[in-house]
Short mmCIF file of C-alpha atoms in Angstrom, two decimals:
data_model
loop_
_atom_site.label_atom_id
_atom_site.label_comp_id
_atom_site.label_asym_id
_atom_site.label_seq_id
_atom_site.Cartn_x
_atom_site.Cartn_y
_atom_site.Cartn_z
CA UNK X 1 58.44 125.68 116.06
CA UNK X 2 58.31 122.35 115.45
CA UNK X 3 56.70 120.07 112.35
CA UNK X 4 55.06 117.33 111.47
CA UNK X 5 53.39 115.46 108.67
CA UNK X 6 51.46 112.33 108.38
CA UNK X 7 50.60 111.22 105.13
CA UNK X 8 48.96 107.50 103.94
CA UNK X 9 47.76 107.40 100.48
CA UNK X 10 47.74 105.26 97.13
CA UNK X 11 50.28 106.07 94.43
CA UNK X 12 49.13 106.80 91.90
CA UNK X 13 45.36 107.87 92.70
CA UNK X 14 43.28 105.15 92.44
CA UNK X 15 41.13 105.94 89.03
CA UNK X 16 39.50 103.62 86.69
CA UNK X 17 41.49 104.36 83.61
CA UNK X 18 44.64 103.12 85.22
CA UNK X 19 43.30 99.61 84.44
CA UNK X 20 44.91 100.78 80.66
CA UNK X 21 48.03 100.78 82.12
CA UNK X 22 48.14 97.41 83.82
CA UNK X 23 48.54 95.45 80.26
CA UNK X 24 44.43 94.33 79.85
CA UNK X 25 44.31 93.09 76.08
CA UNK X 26 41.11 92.72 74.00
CA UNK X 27 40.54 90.49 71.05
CA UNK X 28 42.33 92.01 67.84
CA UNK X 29 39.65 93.82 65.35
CA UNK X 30 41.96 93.14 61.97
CA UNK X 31 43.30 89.55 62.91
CA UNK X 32 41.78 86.77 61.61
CA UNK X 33 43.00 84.62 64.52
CA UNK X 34 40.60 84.59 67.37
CA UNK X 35 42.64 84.45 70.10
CA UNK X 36 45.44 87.62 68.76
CA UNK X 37 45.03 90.44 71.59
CA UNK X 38 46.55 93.87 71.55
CA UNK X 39 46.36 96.04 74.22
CA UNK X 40 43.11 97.96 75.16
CA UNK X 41 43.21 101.16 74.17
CA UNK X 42 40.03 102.78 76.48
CA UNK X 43 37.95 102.17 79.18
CA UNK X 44 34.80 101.38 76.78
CA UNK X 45 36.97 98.78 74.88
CA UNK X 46 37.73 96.93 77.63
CA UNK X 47 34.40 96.48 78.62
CA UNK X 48 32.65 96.30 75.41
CA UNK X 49 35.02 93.03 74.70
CA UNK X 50 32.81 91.07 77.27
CA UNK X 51 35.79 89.75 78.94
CA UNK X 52 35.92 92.27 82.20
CA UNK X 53 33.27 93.92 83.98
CA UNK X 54 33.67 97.08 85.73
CA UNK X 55 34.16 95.11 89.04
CA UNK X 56 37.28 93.68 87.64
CA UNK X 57 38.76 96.95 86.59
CA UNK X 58 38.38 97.69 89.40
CA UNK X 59 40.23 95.17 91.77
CA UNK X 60 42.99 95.15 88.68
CA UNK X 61 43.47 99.09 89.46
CA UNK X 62 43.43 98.34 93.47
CA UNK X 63 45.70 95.71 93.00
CA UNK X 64 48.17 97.50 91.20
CA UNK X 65 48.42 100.69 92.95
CA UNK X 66 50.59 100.50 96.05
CA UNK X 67 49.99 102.65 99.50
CA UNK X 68 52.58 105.33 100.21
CA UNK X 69 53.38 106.41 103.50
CA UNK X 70 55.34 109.46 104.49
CA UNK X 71 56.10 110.96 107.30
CA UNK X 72 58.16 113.77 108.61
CA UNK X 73 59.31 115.55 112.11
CA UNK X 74 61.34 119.13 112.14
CA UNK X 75 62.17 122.16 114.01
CA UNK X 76 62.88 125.83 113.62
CA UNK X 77 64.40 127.70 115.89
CA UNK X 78 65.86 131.18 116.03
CA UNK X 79 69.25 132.34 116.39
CA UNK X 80 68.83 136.04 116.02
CA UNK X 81 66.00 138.46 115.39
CA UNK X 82 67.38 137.55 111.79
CA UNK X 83 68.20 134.16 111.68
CA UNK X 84 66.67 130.68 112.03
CA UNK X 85 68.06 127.00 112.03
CA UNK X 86 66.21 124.16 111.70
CA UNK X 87 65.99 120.42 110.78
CA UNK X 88 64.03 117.30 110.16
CA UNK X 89 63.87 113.90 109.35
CA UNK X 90 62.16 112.26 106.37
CA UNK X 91 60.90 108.68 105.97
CA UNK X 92 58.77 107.65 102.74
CA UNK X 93 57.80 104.04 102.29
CA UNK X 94 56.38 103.30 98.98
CA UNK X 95 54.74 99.96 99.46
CA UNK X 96 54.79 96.70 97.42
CA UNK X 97 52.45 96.06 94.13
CA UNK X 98 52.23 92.09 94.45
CA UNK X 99 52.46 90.30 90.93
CA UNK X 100 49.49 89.46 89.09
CA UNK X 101 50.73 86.73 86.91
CA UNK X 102 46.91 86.60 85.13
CA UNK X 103 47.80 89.73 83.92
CA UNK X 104 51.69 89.03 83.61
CA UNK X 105 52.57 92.14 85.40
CA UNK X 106 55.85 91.41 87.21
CA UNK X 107 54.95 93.42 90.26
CA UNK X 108 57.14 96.09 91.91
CA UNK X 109 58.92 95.86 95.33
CA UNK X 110 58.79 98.37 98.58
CA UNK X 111 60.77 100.75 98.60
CA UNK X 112 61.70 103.14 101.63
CA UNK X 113 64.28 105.66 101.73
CA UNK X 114 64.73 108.26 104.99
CA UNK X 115 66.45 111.59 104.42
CA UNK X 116 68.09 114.30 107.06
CA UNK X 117 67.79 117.93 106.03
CA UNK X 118 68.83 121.08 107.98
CA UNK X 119 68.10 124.91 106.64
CA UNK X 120 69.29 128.41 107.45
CA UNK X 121 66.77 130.87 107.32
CA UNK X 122 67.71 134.88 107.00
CA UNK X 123 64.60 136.76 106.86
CA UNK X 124 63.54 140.79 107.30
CA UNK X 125 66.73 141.78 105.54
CA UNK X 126 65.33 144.58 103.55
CA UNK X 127 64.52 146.11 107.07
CA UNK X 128 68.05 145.72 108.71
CA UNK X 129 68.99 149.02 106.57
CA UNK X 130 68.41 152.13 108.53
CA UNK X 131 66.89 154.97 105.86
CA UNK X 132 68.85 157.77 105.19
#
């Protein structure tokens, strides 16, 4: 038998209220000073402070979600009428968030790793046993 995956995706899921994790501030409701921000603390704040539109929490959330790509090729084979080998190869590539220095996020580099596996399979054991 032989395996294999294709997989191209964003990491995390792109959704709207990741825009609270990308370090948006709104003005400060107790501070006196007009230009103290704290971070936003929901969707509705951020917009109700005037100073981004849903359009921009948007592009903020696609900009700061990177694409993943894995990908993965295998075998199985068997030995015996009991016994199976097999192994594959792994490659995930978790791609580059770029910085956003409006937002002062620093960004994250790529990262790809690739990974060798192998397996021994025993299966219909229970039926090996003759019944007395």
């Amino acid at each position: 038998m032989i395996n294999v995956l294709a997989d191209r995706r964003k990491t995390p899921l792109l959704a709207i209220a990741n825009a609270l994790f990308s370090g948006l501030t709104v003005p400060s409701p107790t501070s006196l000073e007009p230009a103290r921000t704290v971070p936003a603390q929901s969707i509705r704040e951020l917009l109700a402070s005037g100073l981004y539109s849903l359009e921009d929490l948007r592009n903020v959330v696609s900009g700061t979600t990177s694409n993943t790509i894995q990908g993965l090729v295998g075998f199985t084979t068997p030995i015996t009428p009991h016994w199976q080998a097999g192994a594959d190869i792994r490659l995930t590539d978790v791609g580059e968030i770029p910085r956003l220095d409006s937002l002062g996020f620093p960004g994250q580099g790529r990262n790809r790793s690739t990974a060798l596996g192998g397996q021994l399979i025993g299966t219909n054991f229970y039926s090996i046993a003759t019944p007395m």
